[in-house]
């Protein structure tokens, strides 16, 4: 059987990633939907941890912004400032690692991994049934895992084309059905924005075809202290306490 850990948007928050790894225990593999760096004060550490567990990962907008692969013009001023800080700090090895990440990755048969969406892997937020519908029409895979919005949500497309929305909370168990297609947002490890500050991740049991959503507490104060110490914007320390 395969037990796959799926996560996204770590955003340089090492204490949060530590908590997720120890909560998850042994996994056969990890899939990461991007934005491993940016905003948070531990970009190198987080990238090396994911590389260390052999995670299959795609590039997020912050990963690309930090290494200068995309223009910082499209970022808001807070994100831009954090991208500049991250870019100035990244080590050579991590820079090369981030540069090697593809925008779209087939992680298993009929399964695809992106950061934002399939139609716009780097930038699109899929937060509505309409956007989900457009995406379902653009690819053929049964399963698509994404991140970017920092909001855990599952869109399903039934055989007749009807779109349903599931908002998964801590402990949610989603049994995958054969004739339904899924777009699964893994939420965010390092900067959740759904009002729950706990780190979010998924365990995918491929034998039973079940997804489990988990929320994990971590020492938020440790990350906050480091954000302030490093001179990153204060707002970045404040928001992780509220999950906004
Ligand atoms: Zn992000």
mmCIF file of C-alpha atoms and ligand atoms in Angstrom:
data_model
loop_
_atom_site.group_PDB
_atom_site.id
_atom_site.type_symbol
_atom_site.label_atom_id
_atom_site.label_comp_id
_atom_site.label_asym_id
_atom_site.label_seq_id
_atom_site.Cartn_x
_atom_site.Cartn_y
_atom_site.Cartn_z
ATOM 1 C CA UNK A 1 0.000 0.000 0.000
ATOM 2 C CA UNK A 2 1.101 3.551 -0.404
ATOM 3 C CA UNK A 3 0.700 6.158 2.255
ATOM 4 C CA UNK A 4 1.360 9.519 0.660
ATOM 5 C CA UNK A 5 1.749 12.792 2.543
ATOM 6 C CA UNK A 6 0.490 15.778 0.557
ATOM 7 C CA UNK A 7 1.254 19.335 1.534
ATOM 8 C CA UNK A 8 1.580 22.828 0.127
ATOM 9 C CA UNK A 9 2.599 26.392 0.912
ATOM 10 C CA UNK A 10 5.141 25.686 3.640
ATOM 11 C CA UNK A 11 6.385 29.250 3.150
ATOM 12 C CA UNK A 12 9.623 28.908 5.080
ATOM 13 C CA UNK A 13 7.911 27.955 8.319
ATOM 14 C CA UNK A 14 10.204 25.246 9.697
ATOM 15 C CA UNK A 15 8.448 24.704 13.059
ATOM 16 C CA UNK A 16 5.196 24.059 11.145
ATOM 17 C CA UNK A 17 6.870 21.630 8.731
ATOM 18 C CA UNK A 18 8.570 19.829 11.632
ATOM 19 C CA UNK A 19 5.197 19.394 13.318
ATOM 20 C CA UNK A 20 3.621 18.013 10.126
ATOM 21 C CA UNK A 21 6.452 15.522 9.563
ATOM 22 C CA UNK A 22 6.323 14.223 13.116
ATOM 23 C CA UNK A 23 2.500 14.040 13.120
ATOM 24 C CA UNK A 24 2.447 12.172 9.801
ATOM 25 C CA UNK A 25 5.074 9.600 10.765
ATOM 26 C CA UNK A 26 6.335 7.231 8.083
ATOM 27 C CA UNK A 27 5.112 8.010 4.562
ATOM 28 C CA UNK A 28 6.081 6.199 1.372
ATOM 29 C CA UNK A 29 6.388 9.495 -0.400
ATOM 30 C CA UNK A 30 5.520 13.191 -0.172
ATOM 31 C CA UNK A 31 3.930 15.455 -2.760
ATOM 32 C CA UNK A 32 4.352 19.211 -2.419
ATOM 33 C CA UNK A 33 2.213 21.703 -4.351
ATOM 34 C CA UNK A 34 4.763 24.516 -4.156
ATOM 35 C CA UNK A 35 5.566 27.740 -2.313
ATOM 36 C CA UNK A 36 8.057 26.065 -0.027
ATOM 37 C CA UNK A 37 9.756 29.436 0.427
ATOM 38 C CA UNK A 38 8.553 33.022 0.735
ATOM 39 C CA UNK A 39 7.036 34.901 3.712
ATOM 40 C CA UNK A 40 8.684 32.671 6.334
ATOM 41 C CA UNK A 41 12.115 32.988 7.954
ATOM 42 C CA UNK A 42 13.462 29.479 7.234
ATOM 43 C CA UNK A 43 13.425 29.107 3.421
ATOM 44 C CA UNK A 44 16.607 27.044 3.005
ATOM 45 C CA UNK A 45 15.785 24.731 5.872
ATOM 46 C CA UNK A 46 12.302 23.936 4.520
ATOM 47 C CA UNK A 47 13.491 23.336 0.957
ATOM 48 C CA UNK A 48 16.245 21.021 2.199
ATOM 49 C CA UNK A 49 13.793 19.111 4.407
ATOM 50 C CA UNK A 50 11.473 18.461 1.466
ATOM 51 C CA UNK A 51 14.358 17.552 -0.810
ATOM 52 C CA UNK A 52 15.612 15.307 1.992
ATOM 53 C CA UNK A 53 12.421 13.224 2.075
ATOM 54 C CA UNK A 54 12.476 13.037 -1.735
ATOM 55 C CA UNK A 55 9.245 14.986 -2.110
ATOM 56 C CA UNK A 56 7.842 15.322 -5.618
ATOM 57 C CA UNK A 57 7.235 19.036 -5.927
ATOM 58 C CA UNK A 58 6.077 21.703 -8.338
ATOM 59 C CA UNK A 59 7.081 25.363 -8.354
ATOM 60 C CA UNK A 60 4.910 28.017 -6.735
ATOM 61 C CA UNK A 61 4.857 31.735 -7.464
ATOM 62 C CA UNK A 62 6.970 32.500 -4.384
ATOM 63 C CA UNK A 63 9.550 29.841 -5.293
ATOM 64 C CA UNK A 64 9.887 31.392 -8.752
ATOM 65 C CA UNK A 65 9.790 34.978 -7.465
ATOM 66 C CA UNK A 66 12.532 34.324 -4.925
ATOM 67 C CA UNK A 67 14.939 32.942 -7.539
ATOM 68 C CA UNK A 68 14.105 35.696 -10.035
ATOM 69 C CA UNK A 69 12.388 33.448 -12.600
ATOM 70 C CA UNK A 70 9.246 35.585 -12.655
ATOM 71 C CA UNK A 71 8.839 39.329 -12.227
ATOM 72 C CA UNK A 72 8.033 40.625 -8.762
ATOM 73 C CA UNK A 73 5.647 43.189 -10.327
ATOM 74 C CA UNK A 74 2.741 40.751 -10.043
ATOM 75 C CA UNK A 75 3.177 40.326 -6.282
ATOM 76 C CA UNK A 76 1.533 42.571 -3.701
ATOM 77 C CA UNK A 77 3.957 44.750 -1.743
ATOM 78 C CA UNK A 78 4.091 42.466 1.300
ATOM 79 C CA UNK A 79 4.790 39.389 -0.812
ATOM 80 C CA UNK A 80 7.310 41.317 -2.903
ATOM 81 C CA UNK A 81 9.268 42.421 0.144
ATOM 82 C CA UNK A 82 9.318 38.857 1.467
ATOM 83 C CA UNK A 83 10.411 37.550 -1.959
ATOM 84 C CA UNK A 84 13.319 39.985 -2.023
ATOM 85 C CA UNK A 85 14.392 38.972 1.485
ATOM 86 C CA UNK A 86 14.140 35.280 0.548
ATOM 87 C CA UNK A 87 16.008 35.715 -2.719
ATOM 88 C CA UNK A 88 18.886 37.491 -0.987
ATOM 89 C CA UNK A 89 19.192 34.736 1.573
ATOM 90 C CA UNK A 90 18.815 31.503 -0.450
ATOM 91 C CA UNK A 91 21.851 29.262 -0.678
ATOM 92 C CA UNK A 92 23.197 28.053 -4.034
ATOM 93 C CA UNK A 93 21.952 24.498 -3.506
ATOM 94 C CA UNK A 94 18.406 25.558 -2.640
ATOM 95 C CA UNK A 95 18.300 28.026 -5.510
ATOM 96 C CA UNK A 96 19.189 25.178 -7.908
ATOM 97 C CA UNK A 97 16.600 22.926 -6.266
ATOM 98 C CA UNK A 98 13.825 25.522 -6.674
ATOM 99 C CA UNK A 99 14.938 26.193 -10.232
ATOM 100 C CA UNK A 100 14.539 22.484 -11.040
ATOM 101 C CA UNK A 101 10.857 22.322 -10.042
ATOM 102 C CA UNK A 102 8.349 21.930 -12.902
ATOM 103 C CA UNK A 103 5.025 23.831 -13.004
ATOM 104 C CA UNK A 104 2.994 20.648 -13.566
ATOM 105 C CA UNK A 105 3.894 17.115 -12.512
ATOM 106 C CA UNK A 106 2.174 13.761 -13.007
ATOM 107 C CA UNK A 107 2.784 12.100 -9.659
ATOM 108 C CA UNK A 108 0.869 8.881 -10.386
ATOM 109 C CA UNK A 109 -1.311 7.495 -13.181
ATOM 110 C CA UNK A 110 -4.317 9.781 -13.631
ATOM 111 C CA UNK A 111 -2.945 12.178 -10.987
ATOM 112 C CA UNK A 112 -1.496 15.629 -11.490
ATOM 113 C CA UNK A 113 0.116 18.147 -9.124
ATOM 114 C CA UNK A 114 0.115 21.935 -9.658
ATOM 115 C CA UNK A 115 0.505 25.018 -7.458
ATOM 116 C CA UNK A 116 -2.419 27.269 -8.432
ATOM 117 C CA UNK A 117 -4.457 25.530 -11.094
ATOM 118 C CA UNK A 118 -4.042 23.367 -14.150
ATOM 119 C CA UNK A 119 -4.848 26.178 -16.574
ATOM 120 C CA UNK A 120 -2.539 28.660 -14.803
ATOM 121 C CA UNK A 121 -0.213 26.632 -12.559
ATOM 122 C CA UNK A 122 1.638 29.610 -11.115
ATOM 123 C CA UNK A 123 -1.041 32.208 -10.430
ATOM 124 C CA UNK A 124 -4.673 31.063 -10.562
ATOM 125 C CA UNK A 125 -6.640 30.702 -7.307
ATOM 126 C CA UNK A 126 -9.316 28.014 -7.531
ATOM 127 C CA UNK A 127 -11.807 29.118 -4.897
ATOM 128 C CA UNK A 128 -15.075 28.875 -6.803
ATOM 129 C CA UNK A 129 -17.041 26.141 -8.519
ATOM 130 C CA UNK A 130 -16.804 28.125 -11.766
ATOM 131 C CA UNK A 131 -13.029 28.134 -11.749
ATOM 132 C CA UNK A 132 -13.027 24.484 -10.753
ATOM 133 C CA UNK A 133 -15.324 23.678 -13.692
ATOM 134 C CA UNK A 134 -13.030 25.476 -16.157
ATOM 135 C CA UNK A 135 -10.099 23.497 -14.852
ATOM 136 C CA UNK A 136 -11.868 20.134 -14.959
ATOM 137 C CA UNK A 137 -12.508 20.841 -18.641
ATOM 138 C CA UNK A 138 -8.843 21.606 -19.280
ATOM 139 C CA UNK A 139 -7.335 18.308 -18.141
ATOM 140 C CA UNK A 140 -8.321 14.661 -18.141
ATOM 141 C CA UNK A 141 -6.790 13.342 -14.905
ATOM 142 C CA UNK A 142 -9.060 11.967 -12.229
ATOM 143 C CA UNK A 143 -7.126 13.642 -9.421
ATOM 144 C CA UNK A 144 -5.539 17.068 -9.281
ATOM 145 C CA UNK A 145 -3.767 18.295 -6.142
ATOM 146 C CA UNK A 146 -3.068 22.006 -5.705
ATOM 147 C CA UNK A 147 -2.439 24.757 -3.166
ATOM 148 C CA UNK A 148 -1.797 28.517 -3.552
ATOM 149 C CA UNK A 149 -4.993 29.808 -1.881
ATOM 150 C CA UNK A 150 -3.938 28.471 1.543
ATOM 151 C CA UNK A 151 -7.547 27.323 1.960
ATOM 152 C CA UNK A 152 -8.257 23.576 2.103
ATOM 153 C CA UNK A 153 -11.109 22.744 -0.272
ATOM 154 C CA UNK A 154 -12.126 19.831 -2.479
ATOM 155 C CA UNK A 155 -14.071 20.300 -5.707
ATOM 156 C CA UNK A 156 -15.665 17.233 -7.245
ATOM 157 C CA UNK A 157 -17.009 16.696 -10.724
ATOM 158 C CA UNK A 158 -19.637 14.005 -11.098
ATOM 159 C CA UNK A 159 -20.195 11.937 -14.254
ATOM 160 C CA UNK A 160 -22.917 14.364 -15.344
ATOM 161 C CA UNK A 161 -20.620 17.355 -14.967
ATOM 162 C CA UNK A 162 -22.089 18.650 -11.714
ATOM 163 C CA UNK A 163 -19.567 20.384 -9.426
ATOM 164 C CA UNK A 164 -19.697 19.961 -5.647
ATOM 165 C CA UNK A 165 -17.630 21.674 -2.967
ATOM 166 C CA UNK A 166 -16.348 20.088 0.234
ATOM 167 C CA UNK A 167 -14.708 22.174 2.982
ATOM 168 C CA UNK A 168 -12.539 19.689 4.869
ATOM 169 C CA UNK A 169 -11.871 20.398 8.548
ATOM 170 C CA UNK A 170 -9.463 18.585 10.878
ATOM 171 C CA UNK A 171 -9.970 14.833 10.665
ATOM 172 C CA UNK A 172 -12.073 14.971 7.489
ATOM 173 C CA UNK A 173 -12.118 11.641 5.664
ATOM 174 C CA UNK A 174 -12.871 11.731 1.963
ATOM 175 C CA UNK A 175 -13.443 8.401 0.232
ATOM 176 C CA UNK A 176 -12.631 8.715 -3.464
ATOM 177 C CA UNK A 177 -15.250 7.291 -5.801
ATOM 178 C CA UNK A 178 -14.417 5.760 -9.127
ATOM 179 C CA UNK A 179 -16.542 7.831 -11.469
ATOM 180 C CA UNK A 180 -15.887 11.164 -9.769
ATOM 181 C CA UNK A 181 -13.006 13.536 -10.495
ATOM 182 C CA UNK A 182 -11.398 15.593 -7.737
ATOM 183 C CA UNK A 183 -9.504 18.851 -7.404
ATOM 184 C CA UNK A 184 -7.954 18.755 -3.965
ATOM 185 C CA UNK A 185 -6.403 21.787 -2.292
ATOM 186 C CA UNK A 186 -3.988 20.731 0.430
ATOM 187 C CA UNK A 187 -4.280 24.017 2.324
ATOM 188 C CA UNK A 188 -1.106 25.502 3.788
ATOM 189 C CA UNK A 189 1.486 24.196 6.207
ATOM 190 C CA UNK A 190 3.114 27.496 7.041
ATOM 191 C CA UNK A 191 0.494 30.204 6.590
ATOM 192 C CA UNK A 192 -3.113 28.923 6.689
ATOM 193 C CA UNK A 193 -5.771 31.457 5.663
ATOM 194 C CA UNK A 194 -9.013 29.689 6.562
ATOM 195 C CA UNK A 195 -9.130 31.006 10.125
ATOM 196 C CA UNK A 196 -7.494 27.890 11.592
ATOM 197 C CA UNK A 197 -3.828 28.680 12.348
ATOM 198 C CA UNK A 198 -2.813 25.018 12.632
ATOM 199 C CA UNK A 199 -0.640 23.540 9.874
ATOM 200 C CA UNK A 200 -2.669 21.648 7.265
ATOM 201 C CA UNK A 201 -1.738 18.517 5.326
ATOM 202 C CA UNK A 202 -3.277 15.400 3.775
ATOM 203 C CA UNK A 203 -2.589 11.700 4.055
ATOM 204 C CA UNK A 204 -3.614 9.797 0.932
ATOM 205 C CA UNK A 205 -4.056 6.068 1.395
ATOM 206 C CA UNK A 206 -3.952 4.709 -2.155
ATOM 207 C CA UNK A 207 -5.077 1.195 -1.202
ATOM 208 C CA UNK A 208 -8.307 2.325 0.334
ATOM 209 C CA UNK A 209 -8.568 5.370 -1.938
ATOM 210 C CA UNK A 210 -9.129 7.677 1.000
ATOM 211 C CA UNK A 211 -7.861 11.179 1.810
ATOM 212 C CA UNK A 212 -7.492 12.313 5.412
ATOM 213 C CA UNK A 213 -7.123 15.999 6.248
ATOM 214 C CA UNK A 214 -5.119 16.855 9.345
ATOM 215 C CA UNK A 215 -4.493 20.085 11.270
ATOM 216 C CA UNK A 216 -1.469 20.186 13.526
ATOM 217 C CA UNK A 217 -0.491 22.662 16.230
ATOM 218 C CA UNK A 218 3.061 23.952 16.148
ATOM 219 C CA UNK A 219 5.048 26.540 18.144
ATOM 220 C CA UNK A 220 3.803 29.640 16.308
ATOM 221 C CA UNK A 221 5.760 31.912 18.712
ATOM 222 C CA UNK A 222 9.030 30.393 17.524
ATOM 223 C CA UNK A 223 8.331 31.331 13.907
ATOM 224 C CA UNK A 224 7.035 34.756 14.943
ATOM 225 C CA UNK A 225 10.188 35.527 16.934
ATOM 226 C CA UNK A 226 12.384 34.590 13.983
ATOM 227 C CA UNK A 227 10.308 36.714 11.565
ATOM 228 C CA UNK A 228 10.845 39.757 13.794
ATOM 229 C CA UNK A 229 14.521 38.949 14.345
ATOM 230 C CA UNK A 230 15.130 38.740 10.612
ATOM 231 C CA UNK A 231 13.440 42.074 9.988
ATOM 232 C CA UNK A 232 10.641 40.614 7.851
ATOM 233 C CA UNK A 233 7.340 42.593 7.900
ATOM 234 C CA UNK A 234 5.594 42.370 11.304
ATOM 235 C CA UNK A 235 2.281 41.559 9.671
ATOM 236 C CA UNK A 236 3.740 38.194 8.611
ATOM 237 C CA UNK A 237 4.268 37.315 12.272
ATOM 238 C CA UNK A 238 0.803 38.521 13.279
ATOM 239 C CA UNK A 239 -1.192 36.716 10.614
ATOM 240 C CA UNK A 240 0.090 33.206 11.361
ATOM 241 C CA UNK A 241 -1.395 33.470 14.872
ATOM 242 C CA UNK A 242 -4.860 33.925 13.383
ATOM 243 C CA UNK A 243 -4.669 31.794 10.259
ATOM 244 C CA UNK A 244 -5.572 34.776 8.074
HETATM 245 ZN ZN1 LIG B 1 1.480 30.438 -0.986
#
